[in-house]
Coordinates of C-alpha atoms and ligand atoms in Angstrom, one line a residue:
M278 CA 84.1 52.7 4.3
K279 CA 83.5 50.7 7.5
K280 CA 80.6 48.2 7.6
I281 CA 78.7 47.5 10.8
A282 CA 75.9 45.0 11.5
I283 CA 73.5 45.6 14.3
L284 CA 72.0 42.8 16.4
A285 CA 68.7 43.7 18.2
S286 CA 65.7 42.1 19.9
G287 CA 63.4 44.9 20.6
S288 CA 62.2 48.3 19.7
G289 CA 65.5 49.3 18.1
T290 CA 65.7 53.0 19.0
N291 CA 69.4 52.8 19.4
A292 CA 69.7 51.1 16.0
E293 CA 67.6 53.9 14.5
N294 CA 69.8 56.5 16.1
I295 CA 73.0 54.8 14.9
V296 CA 71.7 54.5 11.3
R297 CA 70.4 58.1 11.1
L298 CA 73.6 59.5 12.5
F299 CA 76.2 57.5 10.4
H300 CA 74.2 57.4 7.2
E301 CA 74.4 61.2 7.1
G302 CA 78.1 60.7 6.4
N303 CA 79.9 58.3 4.0
K304 CA 82.4 56.6 6.3
I305 CA 80.3 54.2 8.3
R306 CA 77.4 52.1 7.0
V307 CA 74.9 49.8 8.8
V308 CA 74.8 47.1 6.2
H309 CA 72.6 44.5 7.9
V310 CA 70.4 44.1 11.0
L311 CA 69.8 40.7 12.6
A312 CA 66.9 40.2 15.0
N313 CA 66.1 37.1 17.1
R314 CA 62.4 38.2 17.2
Q315 CA 60.2 38.2 14.1
K316 CA 58.0 41.0 15.5
A317 CA 60.7 43.1 16.9
G318 CA 60.1 46.8 16.4
V319 CA 63.6 47.2 14.9
H320 CA 62.3 45.6 11.6
D321 CA 59.9 48.5 10.9
R322 CA 62.4 51.1 12.0
M323 CA 65.0 49.8 9.7
Q324 CA 62.6 49.3 6.8
K325 CA 61.7 53.0 6.9
L326 CA 65.5 53.8 6.7
G327 CA 66.1 51.3 3.9
V328 CA 68.4 49.0 6.0
P329 CA 67.9 45.3 5.4
T330 CA 66.9 43.2 8.4
E331 CA 66.8 39.5 8.9
Y332 CA 65.0 37.3 11.4
I333 CA 67.2 34.6 12.8
P334 CA 65.3 32.3 15.2
N335 CA 66.6 31.6 18.7
S336 CA 67.3 27.9 17.7
V337 CA 69.9 29.1 15.1
W338 CA 71.6 31.4 17.6
E339 CA 71.8 28.5 20.0
N340 CA 72.6 25.5 17.7
E341 CA 73.7 26.8 14.4
A342 CA 75.7 29.9 15.2
Y343 CA 78.0 29.3 12.3
K344 CA 75.1 30.5 10.1
V345 CA 75.2 33.9 11.8
V346 CA 79.0 34.0 11.2
D347 CA 78.4 33.1 7.5
I348 CA 75.9 36.0 7.2
L349 CA 78.2 38.5 8.9
Q350 CA 81.2 37.4 6.8
S351 CA 79.2 37.5 3.5
K352 CA 78.3 41.1 4.3
E353 CA 82.0 41.8 5.1
V354 CA 81.2 43.3 8.5
D355 CA 84.0 45.1 10.4
L356 CA 82.1 45.5 13.6
V357 CA 79.1 43.8 15.2
V358 CA 77.0 46.2 17.4
L359 CA 74.6 44.8 19.9
A360 CA 71.7 47.3 20.5
G361 CA 69.2 45.8 22.9
F362 CA 70.1 42.2 21.9
M363 CA 68.7 40.0 24.7
R364 CA 70.6 36.8 24.0
K365 CA 74.0 35.6 25.1
I366 CA 76.2 35.5 22.1
D367 CA 77.5 32.0 21.2
S368 CA 81.2 31.4 21.6
E369 CA 81.5 30.5 17.9
I370 CA 80.5 34.0 17.0
I371 CA 82.6 35.6 19.6
N372 CA 85.7 33.6 18.4
A373 CA 85.0 34.5 14.8
Y374 CA 84.6 38.3 15.7
K375 CA 87.0 38.5 18.7
G376 CA 87.4 42.2 19.7
R377 CA 84.9 43.2 17.0
I378 CA 81.6 42.8 18.9
I379 CA 80.4 45.6 21.2
N380 CA 77.4 46.0 23.4
I381 CA 75.5 48.8 25.2
H382 CA 74.3 48.3 28.7
P383 CA 72.1 50.7 30.7
S384 CA 74.1 50.9 33.9
L385 CA 77.6 51.6 35.1
L386 CA 79.1 48.1 34.8
P387 CA 80.2 46.1 36.6
A388 CA 77.2 47.3 38.7
H389 CA 73.9 45.7 37.7
G390 CA 75.2 43.5 34.9
G391 CA 75.0 39.7 34.2
K392 CA 72.3 37.2 33.5
G393 CA 68.7 38.6 33.7
M394 CA 70.0 42.2 33.8
W395 CA 68.5 44.0 30.8
G396 CA 66.2 46.9 30.1
H397 CA 63.9 47.8 32.9
H398 CA 65.3 45.1 35.2
V399 CA 68.5 47.1 35.4
H400 CA 66.7 50.3 36.3
E401 CA 64.6 48.5 38.9
A402 CA 67.8 47.1 40.5
V403 CA 69.4 50.5 40.6
I404 CA 66.4 52.0 42.3
A405 CA 66.1 49.1 44.7
D406 CA 69.7 49.4 45.8
G407 CA 69.3 53.1 46.4
D408 CA 72.2 54.0 44.1
K409 CA 72.9 57.7 43.7
Q410 CA 74.2 57.3 40.2
S411 CA 73.5 55.2 37.2
G412 CA 74.6 55.5 33.6
V413 CA 75.5 53.7 30.3
T414 CA 78.4 51.4 29.5
V415 CA 79.7 50.3 26.1
H416 CA 81.9 47.3 26.3
Y417 CA 83.4 44.5 24.2
V418 CA 81.5 41.2 24.2
T419 CA 83.2 38.2 25.6
D420 CA 81.9 34.9 26.9
E421 CA 81.2 36.5 30.2
I422 CA 77.8 38.3 30.1
D423 CA 78.5 42.1 30.4
G424 CA 82.0 41.2 31.5
G425 CA 84.1 42.4 28.5
E426 CA 86.5 45.3 28.6
I427 CA 84.8 48.7 28.9
I428 CA 85.1 51.1 26.0
M429 CA 83.2 54.1 27.4
Q430 CA 81.0 54.9 30.3
Q431 CA 78.8 57.9 31.1
A432 CA 77.2 58.5 34.4
I433 CA 74.0 60.4 35.4
D434 CA 72.8 61.4 38.8
L435 CA 69.6 60.0 40.2
E436 CA 67.1 62.5 41.6
E437 CA 64.8 62.4 44.6
G438 CA 61.8 60.2 43.8
E439 CA 63.5 58.6 40.7
T440 CA 61.6 55.6 39.4
A441 CA 62.7 52.9 37.0
E442 CA 60.6 54.6 34.3
S443 CA 62.0 58.1 34.8
L444 CA 65.5 56.6 35.0
E445 CA 65.0 54.7 31.7
A446 CA 63.7 57.9 30.1
K447 CA 67.0 59.7 31.2
I448 CA 69.2 56.8 30.1
H449 CA 68.1 56.6 26.5
P450 CA 69.3 60.0 25.4
V451 CA 72.7 59.2 27.0
E452 CA 72.8 56.0 25.0
Y453 CA 72.1 57.9 21.8
D454 CA 74.9 60.2 22.6
L455 CA 77.4 57.7 23.8
Y456 CA 77.0 54.6 21.5
P457 CA 77.9 56.3 18.2
R458 CA 81.1 57.7 19.8
A459 CA 82.0 54.3 21.2
I460 CA 81.4 52.8 17.8
V461 CA 83.9 55.2 16.2
A462 CA 86.4 54.5 19.0
A463 CA 86.1 50.7 18.4
L464 CA 86.5 51.2 14.7
K465 CA 89.5 53.4 15.2
R466 CA 91.1 50.9 17.4
L467 CA 90.6 48.2 14.8
D468 CA 92.3 50.3 12.3
T469 CA 95.2 50.9 14.7
S470 CA 95.4 47.2 15.5
T471 CA 95.9 46.1 11.9
S472 CA 99.1 48.1 11.6
N473 CA 100.1 47.2 15.2
P474 CA 101.2 43.7 16.3
T475 CA 99.6 44.3 19.7
S476 CA 96.3 43.2 18.4
I477 CA 92.8 43.5 19.8
V478 CA 92.9 39.8 20.5
D479 CA 95.8 40.0 22.8
L480 CA 94.3 42.9 24.6
E481 CA 91.0 41.1 25.1
E482 CA 92.8 38.1 26.5
E483 CA 94.8 40.2 28.9
S484 CA 91.8 42.0 30.2
A485 CA 89.8 38.8 30.5
F486 CA 92.3 37.6 33.0
G487 CA 92.0 40.9 34.9
S488 CA 95.7 41.7 34.7
Y489 CA 95.4 44.6 32.3
A490 CA 94.2 47.9 33.7
M491 CA 93.8 50.6 31.1
P492 CA 94.0 54.2 32.0
V493 CA 90.7 55.9 32.7
E494 CA 90.7 59.5 31.7
E495 CA 88.1 62.2 32.2
I496 CA 86.9 63.8 29.1
K497 CA 87.2 67.5 29.1
P498 CA 86.2 68.8 25.7
E499 CA 88.6 71.5 24.7
K500 CA 88.2 74.3 22.2
S501 CA 91.0 74.4 19.7
A502 CA 91.5 76.8 16.8
G503 CA 87.9 77.8 17.0
Q504 CA 86.7 74.2 16.6
T505 CA 85.6 71.8 19.3
P506 CA 86.8 68.2 19.1
E507 CA 83.2 67.3 18.3
E508 CA 83.2 69.7 15.3
E509 CA 86.5 68.4 14.1
W510 CA 85.3 64.8 14.2
A511 CA 82.0 65.6 12.6
K512 CA 83.9 67.2 9.8
E513 CA 86.1 64.2 9.4
L514 CA 83.1 61.9 9.2
N515 CA 81.3 64.3 6.8
M516 CA 78.4 64.8 9.3
K517 CA 76.4 67.7 10.5
Y518 CA 77.2 68.7 14.1
E519 CA 74.9 70.8 16.1
P520 CA 76.0 71.5 19.6
Q521 CA 73.5 70.6 22.3
N522 CA 71.7 73.5 24.0
E523 CA 71.3 71.7 27.3
P524 CA 74.0 69.1 28.1
I525 CA 72.5 65.8 29.1
S526 CA 72.9 65.5 32.9
A527 CA 76.0 63.4 32.5
Q528 CA 78.5 64.0 35.3
V529 CA 81.2 61.5 34.6
Q530 CA 82.5 60.3 31.3
T531 CA 85.3 57.8 31.1
I532 CA 87.1 56.1 28.3
N533 CA 89.2 53.0 28.2
T534 CA 91.5 52.9 25.2
Q535 CA 95.0 51.7 24.8
Q536 CA 96.0 53.5 21.7
T537 CA 94.5 57.0 22.0
A538 CA 95.1 59.5 24.7
T539 CA 92.4 61.7 23.2
P540 CA 88.9 60.4 23.5
P541 CA 86.9 59.6 20.4
P542 CA 84.7 62.3 19.1
V543 CA 81.1 63.3 19.4
T544 CA 80.1 62.9 15.8
A545 CA 76.7 64.6 15.8
Q546 CA 73.7 65.7 17.7
P547 CA 72.0 62.4 18.8
Q548 CA 68.6 61.9 17.4
R549 CA 65.7 61.6 19.8
V550 CA 63.8 58.6 18.8
E551 CA 60.6 57.3 20.1
T552 CA 61.0 54.5 22.7
S553 CA 58.4 51.7 23.1
H554 CA 58.9 48.6 25.1
E555 CA 57.1 45.4 24.8
P556 CA 54.3 45.2 27.4
M557 CA 53.6 42.0 29.3
P558 CA 51.1 39.8 27.6
S559 CA 47.8 39.3 29.5
T560 CA 48.0 36.7 32.2
N561 CA 44.2 35.9 32.1
L562 CA 44.6 34.8 35.7
V563 CA 41.2 36.2 36.9
W564 CA 39.4 34.3 34.1
A565 CA 41.4 31.1 34.8
V566 CA 40.4 31.3 38.5
I567 CA 36.7 32.0 37.7
M568 CA 36.6 29.1 35.3
T569 CA 38.2 26.8 37.9
L570 CA 35.7 27.8 40.6
C571 CA 32.6 27.9 38.4
C572 CA 33.3 24.9 36.2
N573 CA 35.3 22.9 38.7
T574 CA 37.5 21.3 36.0
I575 CA 41.1 20.3 35.7
A576 CA 41.3 22.4 32.6
G577 CA 40.8 25.5 34.8
I578 CA 43.8 24.5 36.9
I579 CA 45.9 24.0 33.8
A580 CA 44.8 27.5 32.7
I581 CA 46.0 28.9 36.1
I582 CA 49.4 27.3 35.7
F583 CA 49.9 28.9 32.2
S584 CA 48.7 32.2 33.6
A585 CA 51.4 32.1 36.3
Q586 CA 54.0 31.3 33.7
V587 CA 53.2 34.5 31.7
S588 CA 54.6 36.8 34.4
S589 CA 57.6 34.6 35.3
K590 CA 58.7 34.2 31.7
Y591 CA 58.2 37.8 30.9
H592 CA 60.4 38.9 33.8
A593 CA 63.0 36.3 32.8
G594 CA 63.2 38.1 29.5
D595 CA 61.5 35.3 27.5
I596 CA 58.9 37.5 25.8
E597 CA 58.0 34.9 23.2
G598 CA 57.5 32.3 26.0
A599 CA 55.3 34.7 27.9
K600 CA 53.2 35.2 24.8
R601 CA 52.9 31.5 24.3
A602 CA 51.9 31.0 27.9
S603 CA 49.3 33.7 27.6
R604 CA 47.7 32.1 24.5
M605 CA 47.8 28.7 26.2
S606 CA 46.0 30.1 29.2
E607 CA 43.3 31.4 26.9
V608 CA 42.9 28.0 25.2
W609 CA 42.6 26.2 28.6
I610 CA 40.1 28.8 29.9
I611 CA 37.9 28.1 26.8
V612 CA 38.4 24.3 27.3
S613 CA 37.4 24.7 30.9
F614 CA 34.3 26.7 30.0
V615 CA 33.2 24.2 27.3
V616 CA 33.8 21.2 29.6
G617 CA 32.0 22.9 32.4
M618 CA 29.0 23.8 30.2
L619 CA 28.8 20.3 28.8
A620 CA 28.9 18.8 32.3
N621 CA 26.2 21.1 33.6
T622 CA 24.0 20.6 30.5
L623 CA 24.3 16.8 30.5
Q624 CA 24.0 16.5 34.2
F625 CA 20.2 16.6 34.3
P626 CA 19.5 14.2 31.3
L627 CA 22.1 11.8 32.7
L628 CA 20.6 11.8 36.2
L629 CA 17.1 11.5 34.7
S630 CA 18.1 8.5 32.6
K631 CA 19.9 6.9 35.6
E632 CA 16.7 7.3 37.6
L633 CA 14.6 5.8 34.8
L634 CA 16.9 2.9 34.4
L635 CA 16.9 2.2 38.2
N636 CA 13.1 2.4 38.3
A637 CA 12.8 0.2 35.3
F638 CA 14.7 -2.6 37.0
Ligands
LIG70 C1 68.7 49.8 25.7 O1 68.4 50.6 26.8 C2 70.0 49.0 26.0 O2 70.9 49.6 26.8 C3 69.4 47.8 26.7 O3 68.2 47.6 26.0 C4 67.7 48.8 25.5 C5 67.3 48.6 24.1 O4 66.6 49.7 23.6 N1 70.3 46.7 26.6 C6 70.5 45.9 27.6 O5 69.8 45.9 28.7 C7 71.5 44.8 27.4 N2 71.8 44.1 28.6 P1 66.3 49.9 22.1 O6 65.7 48.6 21.5 O7 65.2 51.0 22.1 O8 67.5 50.3 21.4

């Protein structure tokens, strides 16, 4: 049995899809889920499915990455699967799991990849650039963000009036279909590489230097002996396979793989899982401005600064930072209010006592 660990930061719908699909069979197990956010939705989703999750704070990912490697090794993980994990993976982890970490990205890489390109930012960039197509890419993780060798891609056409939201809604089902197949492909390649001296490590290094171009083939599902490749693979993995009634509007599907001429299989009907994305915390900007104007305090200006940080941090992907800034703006609005009230209340008695003192002398 192959063991995979999932790394996630958010809602975890891809993680849920992967678990539901593979746990129907007995060949692949999600043994552990690591999240860099304590309140990430993925914890609840996994709890319901009986998969253990662990919160690893950002400081550990940044400064003590060896602890993550220790956890993965203790669980004897074969493949590390990033499913909406919004952090750059430290080189220590990449080196320990070279050729064994994969990621899903909601665009046709290399288009719209790199730092700051995640989730809705990607879809917004696709719409802003007027692209006619977008899609999903599964690739190996290297030190270059979204730059590793591509395992599979699937494209979809954009329609008239497409918005970032409608595009995201179309992309998710494609992800649920593509990622499990790419996981199987990566695991199969690992199996092949153990009996083959041309290891995954060599392959990664070659493609990192850009000198290695793998053949890109169009997938044309064929019917053989009454069974589709999907059905054959579902049987091999002991999974149920129900053909889709309506194909997802995928137009192009490509696979990059050195060892296999035949593309890896569709293993089962992807599950439709509910998607929910973290909304931006309240900026409190209106209250901060009102407090500054009414109470005329420096505290109000500090509140405005924190309010402005909420949006910038949120759009930079720092959701925790945005939440902190939102809370800080609330605190400073209250401080501004209290200071303003005190100043107004004490103004009259202070003036009165000043007058009395001046009159007395
Ligand atoms: C997915 O759309 C995935 O492609 C994207 O985050 C979403 C996670 O959704 N990943 C990236 O943007 C990585 N750069 P989920 O938490 O519901 O699975």
